[in-house]
Amino acid sequence: LNDTLTYDFRIQESYIFDPLGSNLYVGQKQIMDNVYAMFAGNGNQYPNEFADTDINFDDRTFWEATAGLTGTYNHGDYNLNSDSNFNDRVVWERNNGKFTSVFRD
């Protein structure tokens, strides 16, 4: 439609590029039968080799820096409710160690 590529990533687990066959990469998180969402908890989006592809301790640091802030969305608000608190840390803990092979340009 008007040279626009559209795809609904919610209906199936989509892109997983695993060049070594390691089964370590993830696509989307299944949240219900046949419903998928992005893994939350990746607050570190500064461009370097892996910042945008993995959820790790650096991302917890983003939560710590914003914990207690309300009324604004920020890099540490992992559940996107405009309140950075312990619930966001729980989201990070559940997804810590997940990474994707989809690199950002």
PDB file of C-alpha atoms in Angstrom:
ATOM      1  CA  LEU A   1       0.000   0.000   0.000  1.00  0.00           C
ATOM      2  CA  ASN A   2       1.690   3.217  -1.169  1.00  0.00           C
ATOM      3  CA  ASP A   3       5.140   1.579  -1.070  1.00  0.00           C
ATOM      4  CA  THR A   4       4.691   0.786   2.640  1.00  0.00           C
ATOM      5  CA  LEU A   5       5.726  -2.591   3.967  1.00  0.00           C
ATOM      6  CA  THR A   6       3.347  -3.813   6.667  1.00  0.00           C
ATOM      7  CA  TYR A   7       3.602  -6.908   8.803  1.00  0.00           C
ATOM      8  CA  ASP A   8       1.846  -7.843  12.035  1.00  0.00           C
ATOM      9  CA  PHE A   9       4.540  -9.237  14.338  1.00  0.00           C
ATOM     10  CA  ARG A  10       1.928 -10.083  16.972  1.00  0.00           C
ATOM     11  CA  ILE A  11       0.469 -13.126  15.205  1.00  0.00           C
ATOM     12  CA  GLN A  12       3.540 -15.369  15.051  1.00  0.00           C
ATOM     13  CA  GLU A  13       7.087 -15.517  16.290  1.00  0.00           C
ATOM     14  CA  SER A  14       8.899 -13.878  13.456  1.00  0.00           C
ATOM     15  CA  TYR A  15      12.523 -13.094  12.795  1.00  0.00           C
ATOM     16  CA  ILE A  16      15.120 -15.344  14.423  1.00  0.00           C
ATOM     17  CA  PHE A  17      18.457 -15.404  12.625  1.00  0.00           C
ATOM     18  CA  ASP A  18      20.633 -18.054  14.261  1.00  0.00           C
ATOM     19  CA  PRO A  19      23.687 -18.381  11.998  1.00  0.00           C
ATOM     20  CA  LEU A  20      25.428 -20.909  14.268  1.00  0.00           C
ATOM     21  CA  GLY A  21      22.370 -22.991  15.137  1.00  0.00           C
ATOM     22  CA  SER A  22      22.881 -22.203  18.830  1.00  0.00           C
ATOM     23  CA  ASN A  23      19.178 -21.821  19.776  1.00  0.00           C
ATOM     24  CA  LEU A  24      20.169 -18.853  21.956  1.00  0.00           C
ATOM     25  CA  TYR A  25      18.469 -16.081  19.995  1.00  0.00           C
ATOM     26  CA  VAL A  26      14.867 -15.078  20.668  1.00  0.00           C
ATOM     27  CA  GLY A  27      12.207 -13.523  18.464  1.00  0.00           C
ATOM     28  CA  GLN A  28       9.133 -12.366  20.331  1.00  0.00           C
ATOM     29  CA  LYS A  29       7.697 -13.424  23.674  1.00  0.00           C
ATOM     30  CA  GLN A  30       4.514 -15.483  23.529  1.00  0.00           C
ATOM     31  CA  ILE A  31       2.054 -13.823  25.906  1.00  0.00           C
ATOM     32  CA  MET A  32      -1.096 -15.776  24.964  1.00  0.00           C
ATOM     33  CA  ASP A  33      -1.988 -18.488  22.456  1.00  0.00           C
ATOM     34  CA  ASN A  34      -0.970 -17.136  19.052  1.00  0.00           C
ATOM     35  CA  VAL A  35      -0.173 -13.670  20.489  1.00  0.00           C
ATOM     36  CA  TYR A  36       3.403 -12.376  20.630  1.00  0.00           C
ATOM     37  CA  ALA A  37       5.069  -9.204  21.920  1.00  0.00           C
ATOM     38  CA  MET A  38       8.555  -7.721  22.111  1.00  0.00           C
ATOM     39  CA  PHE A  39      10.721  -8.640  25.094  1.00  0.00           C
ATOM     40  CA  ALA A  40      10.798  -5.677  27.479  1.00  0.00           C
ATOM     41  CA  GLY A  41      13.762  -4.506  29.508  1.00  0.00           C
ATOM     42  CA  ASN A  42      16.256  -3.253  26.929  1.00  0.00           C
ATOM     43  CA  GLY A  43      16.752   0.352  28.039  1.00  0.00           C
ATOM     44  CA  ASN A  44      20.304   0.769  26.794  1.00  0.00           C
ATOM     45  CA  GLN A  45      19.834   1.948  23.228  1.00  0.00           C
ATOM     46  CA  TYR A  46      23.106   3.813  22.801  1.00  0.00           C
ATOM     47  CA  PRO A  47      24.775   2.678  19.612  1.00  0.00           C
ATOM     48  CA  ASN A  48      27.467   0.127  20.191  1.00  0.00           C
ATOM     49  CA  GLU A  49      27.939  -3.414  19.019  1.00  0.00           C
ATOM     50  CA  PHE A  50      25.405  -5.126  21.314  1.00  0.00           C
ATOM     51  CA  ALA A  51      23.459  -2.466  23.248  1.00  0.00           C
ATOM     52  CA  ASP A  52      20.380  -2.736  21.093  1.00  0.00           C
ATOM     53  CA  THR A  53      20.267  -6.532  20.813  1.00  0.00           C
ATOM     54  CA  ASP A  54      20.509  -7.870  24.351  1.00  0.00           C
ATOM     55  CA  ILE A  55      18.937  -7.400  27.777  1.00  0.00           C
ATOM     56  CA  ASN A  56      21.662  -7.370  30.425  1.00  0.00           C
ATOM     57  CA  PHE A  57      22.901  -5.632  33.583  1.00  0.00           C
ATOM     58  CA  ASP A  58      23.433  -2.359  31.701  1.00  0.00           C
ATOM     59  CA  ASP A  59      19.671  -2.235  31.234  1.00  0.00           C
ATOM     60  CA  ARG A  60      19.123  -2.594  34.975  1.00  0.00           C
ATOM     61  CA  THR A  61      21.283   0.506  35.377  1.00  0.00           C
ATOM     62  CA  PHE A  62      18.778   2.430  33.244  1.00  0.00           C
ATOM     63  CA  TRP A  63      16.002   1.309  35.583  1.00  0.00           C
ATOM     64  CA  GLU A  64      18.010   2.326  38.664  1.00  0.00           C
ATOM     65  CA  ALA A  65      18.638   5.793  37.221  1.00  0.00           C
ATOM     66  CA  THR A  66      14.921   6.399  36.681  1.00  0.00           C
ATOM     67  CA  ALA A  67      13.358   4.520  39.607  1.00  0.00           C
ATOM     68  CA  GLY A  68      10.879   6.772  41.366  1.00  0.00           C
ATOM     69  CA  LEU A  69      10.130   8.974  38.366  1.00  0.00           C
ATOM     70  CA  THR A  70       6.436   9.248  37.546  1.00  0.00           C
ATOM     71  CA  GLY A  71       4.360  10.847  34.840  1.00  0.00           C
ATOM     72  CA  THR A  72       6.883  10.274  32.060  1.00  0.00           C
ATOM     73  CA  TYR A  73       8.011   7.451  29.819  1.00  0.00           C
ATOM     74  CA  ASN A  74      11.759   6.865  29.990  1.00  0.00           C
ATOM     75  CA  HIS A  75      14.369   4.208  29.203  1.00  0.00           C
ATOM     76  CA  GLY A  76      13.806   2.481  32.553  1.00  0.00           C
ATOM     77  CA  ASP A  77       9.997   2.344  32.334  1.00  0.00           C
ATOM     78  CA  TYR A  78       9.940  -1.211  30.997  1.00  0.00           C
ATOM     79  CA  ASN A  79       6.198  -1.807  31.392  1.00  0.00           C
ATOM     80  CA  LEU A  80       5.386   1.583  29.794  1.00  0.00           C
ATOM     81  CA  ASN A  81       2.942   2.833  32.419  1.00  0.00           C
ATOM     82  CA  SER A  82       4.744   6.210  32.931  1.00  0.00           C
ATOM     83  CA  ASP A  83       5.846   5.181  36.439  1.00  0.00           C
ATOM     84  CA  SER A  84       9.357   3.799  36.877  1.00  0.00           C
ATOM     85  CA  ASN A  85       9.300   1.569  39.954  1.00  0.00           C
ATOM     86  CA  PHE A  86      10.071  -1.937  41.232  1.00  0.00           C
ATOM     87  CA  ASN A  87       7.601  -3.480  38.767  1.00  0.00           C
ATOM     88  CA  ASP A  88       9.911  -2.375  35.953  1.00  0.00           C
ATOM     89  CA  ARG A  89      12.814  -4.125  37.630  1.00  0.00           C
ATOM     90  CA  VAL A  90      10.756  -7.328  37.736  1.00  0.00           C
ATOM     91  CA  VAL A  91      10.161  -6.998  33.980  1.00  0.00           C
ATOM     92  CA  TRP A  92      13.915  -6.606  33.462  1.00  0.00           C
ATOM     93  CA  GLU A  93      14.687  -9.618  35.701  1.00  0.00           C
ATOM     94  CA  ARG A  94      12.312 -11.879  33.764  1.00  0.00           C
ATOM     95  CA  ASN A  95      13.926 -10.980  30.445  1.00  0.00           C
ATOM     96  CA  ASN A  96      17.549 -10.555  31.529  1.00  0.00           C
ATOM     97  CA  GLY A  97      19.835 -12.623  29.332  1.00  0.00           C
ATOM     98  CA  LYS A  98      17.576 -12.588  26.272  1.00  0.00           C
ATOM     99  CA  PHE A  99      19.008 -11.318  23.026  1.00  0.00           C
ATOM    100  CA  THR A 100      18.124 -11.110  19.388  1.00  0.00           C
ATOM    101  CA  SER A 101      20.059 -11.229  16.167  1.00  0.00           C
ATOM    102  CA  VAL A 102      18.092  -8.339  14.664  1.00  0.00           C
ATOM    103  CA  PHE A 103      20.495  -5.404  14.528  1.00  0.00           C
ATOM    104  CA  ARG A 104      19.371  -1.814  14.297  1.00  0.00           C
ATOM    105  CA  ASP A 105      20.680   0.266  11.391  1.00  0.00           C
TER     106      ASP A 105
END
